[in-house]
Amino acid sequence: MNLPFHIQSEIAAALRDGQAVVALESTLITHGLPYPQNVETARAIEASVRAGGALPATIAILQGQIHVGLSEAQLLYLGQRPQAAVRKCSRRDLPLALALAEDGATTVAGTMIIAHQVGIELFATGGIGGVHRGHPFDVSADLQELGRTPVTVVCSGAKAILDLPATREVLETNGVTVVGYGVDEMPAFYSRRSGLPVDVRLDTPEQVAAVIRARRRLDLRSATLVTVPVPAADELSPHVVEAAVVVATREADSAGIHGPAATPWLLQRVMQLTEGASLQANTALLRHNAFVAAQIAVAVQQ
Ligand code: PSU
Ligand code: MN
């Protein structure tokens, strides 16, 4: 087989030996945060995975080659590239980045595909994409991918800029098992509660590992979504978030921002409108989710 993967040797060895590995996405590095906070955050997330007992595998495309695990130099390179120079890669975009020898950042969807291809079960991120407010047909490819690629995505729910009730419905339609990790309702990204149901509440990595094993025994092709609330100390008030999202959404609509540009634009605008509080919540939940994903990865290997 001649697959276009460059797997860091430490990660390749871990996968061979059945050690815990956690995949990480790269869109939040290129399209989510400004330099140098993006690189600092990426490093902090990797450190959290290690603290949880697993190896981090940040996934990105560099000059048309898929990398599983980035060196310090590669992370810096990606973190300093202008957003316009990096293709944001969901399923449809992956062949383009490879064929055109481009740099590409993988979204939740893109990262799930590559993680599954190289045999990584756990993937940690901040929030998944979903149904956009006021645009019921602008549905993130993340929701399709969760219905067709059997990995476990650890996140804090869907991004708060989205239509969360509609996103919850599509998860159900697509056959995605939604776990609340230590919670009875789905978190709402920057805030701990959304009022939306989970399919089950689980409280330990071992309980989640049992669900993953059952899904594998059934050979289901859909994902397990583990939703973890932002740490209470870093939570934003739902009212503050909602006020910012309403303003940002109205502005995006009048500026005609849509498609793949919408999510990064809205998140950045919310960051400005909350004067950085959303950035603080975002980095805190990313680090916490990475730690939880590592613990689940360890439990799955036992
Ligand atoms: N984090 C950010 N900005 C982003 C994303 C994450 O700070 O743009 C990405 C995630 O990778 C997620 C994607 O998968 O946004 C969803 O975008 P879309 O709605 O175009 O599918
Ligand atoms: Mn979108």
mmCIF file of C-alpha atoms and ligand atoms in Angstrom:
data_model
loop_
_atom_site.group_PDB
_atom_site.id
_atom_site.type_symbol
_atom_site.label_atom_id
_atom_site.label_comp_id
_atom_site.label_asym_id
_atom_site.label_seq_id
_atom_site.Cartn_x
_atom_site.Cartn_y
_atom_site.Cartn_z
ATOM 1 C CA MET A 1 0.000 0.000 0.000
ATOM 2 C CA ASN A 2 1.260 3.433 -0.891
ATOM 3 C CA LEU A 3 -0.814 5.743 1.288
ATOM 4 C CA PRO A 4 0.129 9.424 1.416
ATOM 5 C CA PHE A 5 0.660 9.415 5.187
ATOM 6 C CA HIS A 6 3.627 10.589 7.187
ATOM 7 C CA ILE A 7 3.105 9.141 10.626
ATOM 8 C CA GLN A 8 5.587 10.384 13.248
ATOM 9 C CA SER A 9 7.713 7.440 14.310
ATOM 10 C CA GLU A 10 6.703 7.676 17.984
ATOM 11 C CA ILE A 11 3.034 7.549 16.947
ATOM 12 C CA ALA A 12 3.562 4.714 14.463
ATOM 13 C CA ALA A 13 5.245 2.674 17.207
ATOM 14 C CA ALA A 14 2.429 3.422 19.668
ATOM 15 C CA LEU A 15 -0.217 2.337 17.159
ATOM 16 C CA ARG A 16 1.700 -0.846 16.424
ATOM 17 C CA ASP A 17 2.048 -1.643 20.136
ATOM 18 C CA GLY A 18 -1.571 -0.833 21.047
ATOM 19 C CA GLN A 19 -0.674 2.256 23.095
ATOM 20 C CA ALA A 20 -3.138 5.088 23.610
ATOM 21 C CA VAL A 21 -3.121 7.808 20.909
ATOM 22 C CA VAL A 22 -5.413 10.846 20.561
ATOM 23 C CA ALA A 23 -5.908 12.637 17.232
ATOM 24 C CA LEU A 24 -6.163 16.451 17.173
ATOM 25 C CA GLU A 25 -7.485 18.708 14.407
ATOM 26 C CA SER A 26 -5.604 21.548 12.699
ATOM 27 C CA THR A 27 -8.384 23.920 11.569
ATOM 28 C CA LEU A 28 -8.442 25.510 14.982
ATOM 29 C CA ILE A 29 -4.748 26.303 14.492
ATOM 30 C CA THR A 30 -5.109 27.886 11.044
ATOM 31 C CA HIS A 31 -8.672 29.225 11.051
ATOM 32 C CA GLY A 32 -9.557 29.413 14.740
ATOM 33 C CA LEU A 33 -6.970 31.416 16.621
ATOM 34 C CA PRO A 34 -4.462 34.120 15.721
ATOM 35 C CA TYR A 35 -0.698 33.518 15.860
ATOM 36 C CA PRO A 36 0.928 33.022 18.366
ATOM 37 C CA GLN A 37 -2.037 31.949 20.565
ATOM 38 C CA ASN A 38 -2.847 29.218 18.047
ATOM 39 C CA VAL A 39 0.577 27.581 18.395
ATOM 40 C CA GLU A 40 0.581 28.013 22.178
ATOM 41 C CA THR A 41 -2.880 26.464 22.409
ATOM 42 C CA ALA A 42 -1.916 23.572 20.126
ATOM 43 C CA ARG A 43 1.075 22.855 22.370
ATOM 44 C CA ALA A 44 -1.073 23.064 25.505
ATOM 45 C CA ILE A 45 -3.594 20.613 24.037
ATOM 46 C CA GLU A 46 -0.816 18.182 23.158
ATOM 47 C CA ALA A 47 0.539 18.483 26.706
ATOM 48 C CA SER A 48 -2.927 17.684 28.117
ATOM 49 C CA VAL A 49 -3.093 14.522 26.017
ATOM 50 C CA ARG A 50 0.279 13.454 27.412
ATOM 51 C CA ALA A 51 -0.842 14.300 30.956
ATOM 52 C CA GLY A 52 -3.807 11.987 30.407
ATOM 53 C CA GLY A 53 -1.476 9.146 29.462
ATOM 54 C CA ALA A 54 -1.721 9.132 25.649
ATOM 55 C CA LEU A 55 0.289 10.359 22.669
ATOM 56 C CA PRO A 56 -1.029 13.391 20.749
ATOM 57 C CA ALA A 57 -1.319 13.108 16.960
ATOM 58 C CA THR A 58 -2.099 16.475 15.386
ATOM 59 C CA ILE A 59 -3.286 15.912 11.826
ATOM 60 C CA ALA A 60 -2.661 18.320 8.941
ATOM 61 C CA ILE A 61 -1.694 18.382 5.267
ATOM 62 C CA LEU A 62 1.618 19.945 4.293
ATOM 63 C CA GLN A 63 2.339 20.394 0.594
ATOM 64 C CA GLY A 64 -0.100 17.666 -0.317
ATOM 65 C CA GLN A 65 1.190 15.137 2.223
ATOM 66 C CA ILE A 66 -0.910 14.001 5.166
ATOM 67 C CA HIS A 67 0.946 14.311 8.461
ATOM 68 C CA VAL A 68 -0.111 12.431 11.579
ATOM 69 C CA GLY A 69 1.861 14.146 14.325
ATOM 70 C CA LEU A 70 3.572 17.473 13.657
ATOM 71 C CA SER A 71 7.104 18.451 14.592
ATOM 72 C CA GLU A 72 7.677 21.758 16.373
ATOM 73 C CA ALA A 73 8.853 23.288 13.073
ATOM 74 C CA GLN A 74 5.797 22.004 11.201
ATOM 75 C CA LEU A 75 3.448 23.352 13.870
ATOM 76 C CA LEU A 76 5.128 26.766 13.682
ATOM 77 C CA TYR A 77 4.956 26.749 9.881
ATOM 78 C CA LEU A 78 1.238 25.956 9.896
ATOM 79 C CA GLY A 79 0.518 28.420 12.691
ATOM 80 C CA GLN A 80 2.145 31.270 10.756
ATOM 81 C CA ARG A 81 0.557 30.573 7.356
ATOM 82 C CA PRO A 82 -2.070 33.103 6.331
ATOM 83 C CA GLN A 83 -5.569 31.621 6.553
ATOM 84 C CA ALA A 84 -6.100 32.114 2.818
ATOM 85 C CA ALA A 85 -3.056 29.956 2.019
ATOM 86 C CA VAL A 86 -4.416 26.875 3.788
ATOM 87 C CA ARG A 87 -7.353 24.852 2.484
ATOM 88 C CA LYS A 88 -9.908 24.027 5.183
ATOM 89 C CA CYS A 89 -10.360 20.309 4.611
ATOM 90 C CA SER A 90 -13.527 18.350 5.204
ATOM 91 C CA ARG A 91 -14.222 15.151 3.199
ATOM 92 C CA ARG A 92 -14.744 16.821 -0.196
ATOM 93 C CA ASP A 93 -11.566 18.900 0.156
ATOM 94 C CA LEU A 94 -9.052 16.181 1.037
ATOM 95 C CA PRO A 95 -8.432 14.965 -2.547
ATOM 96 C CA LEU A 96 -7.995 18.568 -3.708
ATOM 97 C CA ALA A 97 -5.319 19.389 -1.132
ATOM 98 C CA LEU A 98 -3.445 16.218 -2.045
ATOM 99 C CA ALA A 99 -3.754 16.560 -5.817
ATOM 100 C CA LEU A 100 -2.777 20.237 -5.825
ATOM 101 C CA ALA A 101 0.057 19.703 -3.303
ATOM 102 C CA GLU A 102 -1.472 22.301 -0.995
ATOM 103 C CA ASP A 103 -1.289 22.966 2.709
ATOM 104 C CA GLY A 104 -4.531 21.871 4.340
ATOM 105 C CA ALA A 105 -6.045 22.093 7.802
ATOM 106 C CA THR A 106 -8.350 19.265 8.771
ATOM 107 C CA THR A 107 -11.762 20.030 10.254
ATOM 108 C CA VAL A 108 -13.542 17.637 12.573
ATOM 109 C CA ALA A 109 -14.760 15.732 9.497
ATOM 110 C CA GLY A 110 -11.330 15.675 7.827
ATOM 111 C CA THR A 111 -9.553 14.661 11.024
ATOM 112 C CA MET A 112 -12.025 11.829 11.687
ATOM 113 C CA ILE A 113 -11.396 10.350 8.230
ATOM 114 C CA ILE A 114 -7.618 10.332 8.585
ATOM 115 C CA ALA A 115 -7.669 9.174 12.209
ATOM 116 C CA HIS A 116 -9.825 6.218 11.233
ATOM 117 C CA GLN A 117 -7.616 5.377 8.246
ATOM 118 C CA VAL A 118 -4.520 5.170 10.425
ATOM 119 C CA GLY A 119 -6.271 3.350 13.279
ATOM 120 C CA ILE A 120 -6.701 6.101 15.877
ATOM 121 C CA GLU A 121 -9.973 5.684 17.808
ATOM 122 C CA LEU A 122 -9.984 8.843 19.981
ATOM 123 C CA PHE A 123 -10.114 12.412 18.694
ATOM 124 C CA ALA A 124 -10.375 15.502 20.893
ATOM 125 C CA THR A 125 -11.580 18.925 19.802
ATOM 126 C CA GLY A 126 -13.498 21.960 21.048
ATOM 127 C CA GLY A 127 -16.847 21.875 19.322
ATOM 128 C CA ILE A 128 -18.238 20.165 16.263
ATOM 129 C CA GLY A 129 -19.859 21.987 13.354
ATOM 130 C CA GLY A 130 -23.606 21.767 12.847
ATOM 131 C CA VAL A 131 -26.661 23.459 11.414
ATOM 132 C CA HIS A 132 -26.204 27.215 10.940
ATOM 133 C CA ARG A 133 -28.748 29.590 12.421
ATOM 134 C CA GLY A 134 -31.190 30.865 9.840
ATOM 135 C CA HIS A 135 -29.598 28.611 7.172
ATOM 136 C CA PRO A 136 -31.098 25.160 7.696
ATOM 137 C CA PHE A 137 -29.338 23.833 4.582
ATOM 138 C CA ASP A 138 -25.886 25.034 5.667
ATOM 139 C CA VAL A 139 -25.122 21.890 7.609
ATOM 140 C CA SER A 140 -21.531 21.112 8.532
ATOM 141 C CA ALA A 141 -19.968 18.085 6.869
ATOM 142 C CA ASP A 142 -19.011 17.137 10.449
ATOM 143 C CA LEU A 143 -22.557 15.841 11.020
ATOM 144 C CA GLN A 144 -22.423 13.573 7.960
ATOM 145 C CA GLU A 145 -19.003 12.304 8.924
ATOM 146 C CA LEU A 146 -20.122 11.467 12.448
ATOM 147 C CA GLY A 147 -22.773 9.269 10.849
ATOM 148 C CA ARG A 148 -20.339 7.336 8.678
ATOM 149 C CA THR A 149 -16.918 7.096 10.330
ATOM 150 C CA PRO A 150 -16.453 4.951 13.446
ATOM 151 C CA VAL A 151 -14.250 6.962 15.787
ATOM 152 C CA THR A 152 -14.878 8.633 19.139
ATOM 153 C CA VAL A 153 -14.995 12.431 19.142
ATOM 154 C CA VAL A 154 -14.588 14.162 22.510
ATOM 155 C CA CYS A 155 -15.900 17.745 22.438
ATOM 156 C CA SER A 156 -17.992 20.297 24.333
ATOM 157 C CA GLY A 157 -20.997 19.895 22.068
ATOM 158 C CA ALA A 158 -21.578 21.892 18.901
ATOM 159 C CA LYS A 159 -20.273 25.446 18.571
ATOM 160 C CA ALA A 160 -22.598 27.946 20.241
ATOM 161 C CA ILE A 161 -22.862 30.027 17.040
ATOM 162 C CA LEU A 162 -25.025 27.228 15.600
ATOM 163 C CA ASP A 163 -28.663 26.214 15.823
ATOM 164 C CA LEU A 164 -28.132 23.722 18.646
ATOM 165 C CA PRO A 165 -31.611 22.112 18.706
ATOM 166 C CA ALA A 166 -31.463 21.478 14.927
ATOM 167 C CA THR A 167 -27.903 20.147 15.255
ATOM 168 C CA ARG A 168 -29.056 17.761 17.992
ATOM 169 C CA GLU A 169 -31.822 16.437 15.719
ATOM 170 C CA VAL A 170 -29.409 15.768 12.844
ATOM 171 C CA LEU A 171 -27.045 13.876 15.158
ATOM 172 C CA GLU A 172 -29.932 11.581 16.012
ATOM 173 C CA THR A 173 -30.959 11.200 12.356
ATOM 174 C CA ASN A 174 -27.382 10.277 11.457
ATOM 175 C CA GLY A 175 -27.195 7.576 14.105
ATOM 176 C CA VAL A 176 -24.574 9.239 16.290
ATOM 177 C CA THR A 177 -24.483 8.027 19.899
ATOM 178 C CA VAL A 178 -24.297 11.127 22.103
ATOM 179 C CA VAL A 179 -22.760 10.613 25.545
ATOM 180 C CA GLY A 180 -22.842 13.222 28.299
ATOM 181 C CA TYR A 181 -19.607 12.855 30.219
ATOM 182 C CA GLY A 182 -20.512 13.549 33.846
ATOM 183 C CA VAL A 183 -23.586 15.511 32.676
ATOM 184 C CA ASP A 184 -27.251 14.850 31.930
ATOM 185 C CA GLU A 185 -27.573 17.328 29.077
ATOM 186 C CA MET A 186 -25.457 18.337 26.115
ATOM 187 C CA PRO A 187 -23.041 21.148 26.882
ATOM 188 C CA ALA A 188 -23.265 24.291 24.728
ATOM 189 C CA PHE A 189 -19.535 24.854 24.005
ATOM 190 C CA TYR A 190 -18.766 28.024 26.050
ATOM 191 C CA SER A 191 -21.477 27.136 28.597
ATOM 192 C CA ARG A 192 -22.157 23.924 30.466
ATOM 193 C CA ARG A 193 -25.834 23.520 29.646
ATOM 194 C CA SER A 194 -27.982 23.616 26.519
ATOM 195 C CA GLY A 195 -31.225 22.047 27.726
ATOM 196 C CA LEU A 196 -30.767 19.401 25.005
ATOM 197 C CA PRO A 197 -30.694 15.713 25.890
ATOM 198 C CA VAL A 198 -27.845 13.239 25.652
ATOM 199 C CA ASP A 199 -28.497 9.564 24.946
ATOM 200 C CA VAL A 200 -26.752 8.476 28.113
ATOM 201 C CA ARG A 201 -24.774 9.932 30.962
ATOM 202 C CA LEU A 202 -21.462 8.176 31.674
ATOM 203 C CA ASP A 203 -19.060 9.128 34.430
ATOM 204 C CA THR A 204 -15.850 7.188 33.856
ATOM 205 C CA PRO A 205 -13.428 6.452 30.987
ATOM 206 C CA GLU A 206 -14.126 2.725 31.475
ATOM 207 C CA GLN A 207 -17.855 3.217 30.887
ATOM 208 C CA VAL A 208 -17.156 5.072 27.635
ATOM 209 C CA ALA A 209 -14.668 2.375 26.598
ATOM 210 C CA ALA A 210 -17.418 -0.235 27.050
ATOM 211 C CA VAL A 211 -19.673 1.688 24.646
ATOM 212 C CA ILE A 212 -16.834 1.932 22.105
ATOM 213 C CA ARG A 213 -16.216 -1.816 22.327
ATOM 214 C CA ALA A 214 -19.937 -2.546 21.883
ATOM 215 C CA ARG A 215 -20.039 -0.315 18.795
ATOM 216 C CA ARG A 216 -17.053 -2.204 17.391
ATOM 217 C CA ARG A 217 -18.641 -5.594 18.091
ATOM 218 C CA LEU A 218 -21.700 -4.459 16.160
ATOM 219 C CA ASP A 219 -19.428 -3.167 13.376
ATOM 220 C CA LEU A 220 -21.444 0.067 13.243
ATOM 221 C CA ARG A 221 -19.917 2.649 10.927
ATOM 222 C CA SER A 222 -21.059 5.647 12.985
ATOM 223 C CA ALA A 223 -19.193 7.693 15.574
ATOM 224 C CA THR A 224 -19.492 7.982 19.321
ATOM 225 C CA LEU A 225 -19.749 11.619 20.413
ATOM 226 C CA VAL A 226 -18.599 12.230 23.979
ATOM 227 C CA THR A 227 -19.699 15.669 25.156
ATOM 228 C CA VAL A 228 -17.781 17.204 28.050
ATOM 229 C CA PRO A 229 -18.737 20.542 29.624
ATOM 230 C CA VAL A 230 -16.260 23.427 29.865
ATOM 231 C CA PRO A 231 -14.688 23.554 33.366
ATOM 232 C CA ALA A 232 -17.022 25.575 35.615
ATOM 233 C CA ALA A 233 -14.369 28.195 36.397
ATOM 234 C CA ASP A 234 -14.042 29.081 32.687
ATOM 235 C CA GLU A 235 -17.719 28.932 31.748
ATOM 236 C CA LEU A 236 -19.414 31.901 30.086
ATOM 237 C CA SER A 237 -22.948 32.908 30.969
ATOM 238 C CA PRO A 238 -25.336 31.586 28.298
ATOM 239 C CA HIS A 239 -26.889 35.074 28.134
ATOM 240 C CA VAL A 240 -23.566 36.733 27.358
ATOM 241 C CA VAL A 241 -22.846 34.148 24.654
ATOM 242 C CA GLU A 242 -26.311 34.445 23.156
ATOM 243 C CA ALA A 243 -26.124 38.236 22.949
ATOM 244 C CA ALA A 244 -22.778 38.050 21.129
ATOM 245 C CA VAL A 245 -23.936 35.281 18.781
ATOM 246 C CA VAL A 246 -27.068 37.220 17.810
ATOM 247 C CA VAL A 247 -24.998 40.296 16.888
ATOM 248 C CA ALA A 248 -22.336 38.253 15.059
ATOM 249 C CA THR A 249 -24.953 36.281 13.095
ATOM 250 C CA ARG A 250 -26.748 39.443 11.998
ATOM 251 C CA GLU A 251 -23.472 40.995 10.855
ATOM 252 C CA ALA A 252 -22.410 37.850 8.986
ATOM 253 C CA ASP A 253 -25.749 37.737 7.190
ATOM 254 C CA SER A 254 -25.538 41.354 6.039
ATOM 255 C CA ALA A 255 -21.898 40.875 4.967
ATOM 256 C CA GLY A 256 -22.894 37.769 2.986
ATOM 257 C CA ILE A 257 -20.491 35.486 4.868
ATOM 258 C CA HIS A 258 -21.450 31.862 4.325
ATOM 259 C CA GLY A 259 -20.100 28.377 3.602
ATOM 260 C CA PRO A 260 -16.753 27.330 5.085
ATOM 261 C CA ALA A 261 -15.946 30.968 5.941
ATOM 262 C CA ALA A 262 -18.934 31.257 8.276
ATOM 263 C CA THR A 263 -17.710 29.262 11.278
ATOM 264 C CA PRO A 264 -14.252 30.914 11.583
ATOM 265 C CA TRP A 265 -15.742 34.376 11.002
ATOM 266 C CA LEU A 266 -18.483 33.969 13.614
ATOM 267 C CA LEU A 267 -16.122 32.522 16.226
ATOM 268 C CA GLN A 268 -13.708 35.391 15.756
ATOM 269 C CA ARG A 269 -16.469 37.983 16.003
ATOM 270 C CA VAL A 270 -17.813 36.385 19.196
ATOM 271 C CA MET A 271 -14.276 36.533 20.571
ATOM 272 C CA GLN A 272 -14.167 40.308 19.942
ATOM 273 C CA LEU A 273 -17.665 40.884 21.282
ATOM 274 C CA THR A 274 -16.943 39.019 24.522
ATOM 275 C CA GLU A 275 -13.602 40.814 24.840
ATOM 276 C CA GLY A 276 -11.607 37.628 24.875
ATOM 277 C CA ALA A 277 -13.714 35.765 27.436
ATOM 278 C CA SER A 278 -14.787 33.272 24.772
ATOM 279 C CA LEU A 279 -11.134 32.662 23.885
ATOM 280 C CA GLN A 280 -10.398 31.822 27.515
ATOM 281 C CA ALA A 281 -13.348 29.405 27.663
ATOM 282 C CA ASN A 282 -12.373 27.902 24.303
ATOM 283 C CA THR A 283 -8.777 27.136 25.288
ATOM 284 C CA ALA A 284 -9.846 25.784 28.696
ATOM 285 C CA LEU A 285 -12.362 23.357 27.203
ATOM 286 C CA LEU A 286 -9.910 22.252 24.525
ATOM 287 C CA ARG A 287 -7.338 21.326 27.148
ATOM 288 C CA HIS A 288 -9.864 19.574 29.341
ATOM 289 C CA ASN A 289 -11.333 17.597 26.433
ATOM 290 C CA ALA A 290 -7.836 16.490 25.386
ATOM 291 C CA PHE A 291 -7.218 15.154 28.902
ATOM 292 C CA VAL A 292 -10.533 13.267 28.993
ATOM 293 C CA ALA A 293 -9.931 11.813 25.504
ATOM 294 C CA ALA A 294 -6.514 10.547 26.613
ATOM 295 C CA GLN A 295 -8.048 8.817 29.636
ATOM 296 C CA ILE A 296 -10.655 7.158 27.423
ATOM 297 C CA ALA A 297 -7.936 6.119 24.947
ATOM 298 C CA VAL A 298 -6.072 4.423 27.797
ATOM 299 C CA ALA A 299 -9.242 2.661 28.972
ATOM 300 C CA VAL A 300 -10.006 1.403 25.442
ATOM 301 C CA GLN A 301 -6.578 -0.240 25.234
ATOM 302 C CA GLN A 302 -7.023 -2.104 28.516
HETATM 303 N N1 PSU B 1 -12.339 25.847 15.599
HETATM 304 C C1 PSU B 1 -12.225 27.130 15.274
HETATM 305 N N2 PSU B 1 -12.572 27.525 14.023
HETATM 306 C C2 PSU B 1 -13.052 26.634 13.091
HETATM 307 C C3 PSU B 1 -13.171 25.276 13.461
HETATM 308 C C4 PSU B 1 -12.804 24.941 14.718
HETATM 309 O O1 PSU B 1 -11.832 27.913 16.136
HETATM 310 O O2 PSU B 1 -13.333 27.011 11.961
HETATM 311 C C5 PSU B 1 -13.679 24.268 12.463
HETATM 312 C C6 PSU B 1 -13.740 22.837 13.033
HETATM 313 O O3 PSU B 1 -12.656 22.153 12.467
HETATM 314 C C7 PSU B 1 -15.068 22.307 12.547
HETATM 315 C C8 PSU B 1 -15.387 23.278 11.439
HETATM 316 O O4 PSU B 1 -14.970 20.985 12.094
HETATM 317 O O5 PSU B 1 -14.951 24.501 11.967
HETATM 318 C C9 PSU B 1 -16.805 23.325 11.016
HETATM 319 O O6 PSU B 1 -16.846 24.148 9.873
HETATM 320 P P1 PSU B 1 -18.019 24.011 8.812
HETATM 321 O O7 PSU B 1 -19.200 24.647 9.459
HETATM 322 O O8 PSU B 1 -17.549 24.791 7.595
HETATM 323 O O9 PSU B 1 -18.204 22.551 8.564
HETATM 324 MN MN MN B 2 -20.591 25.614 8.424
#
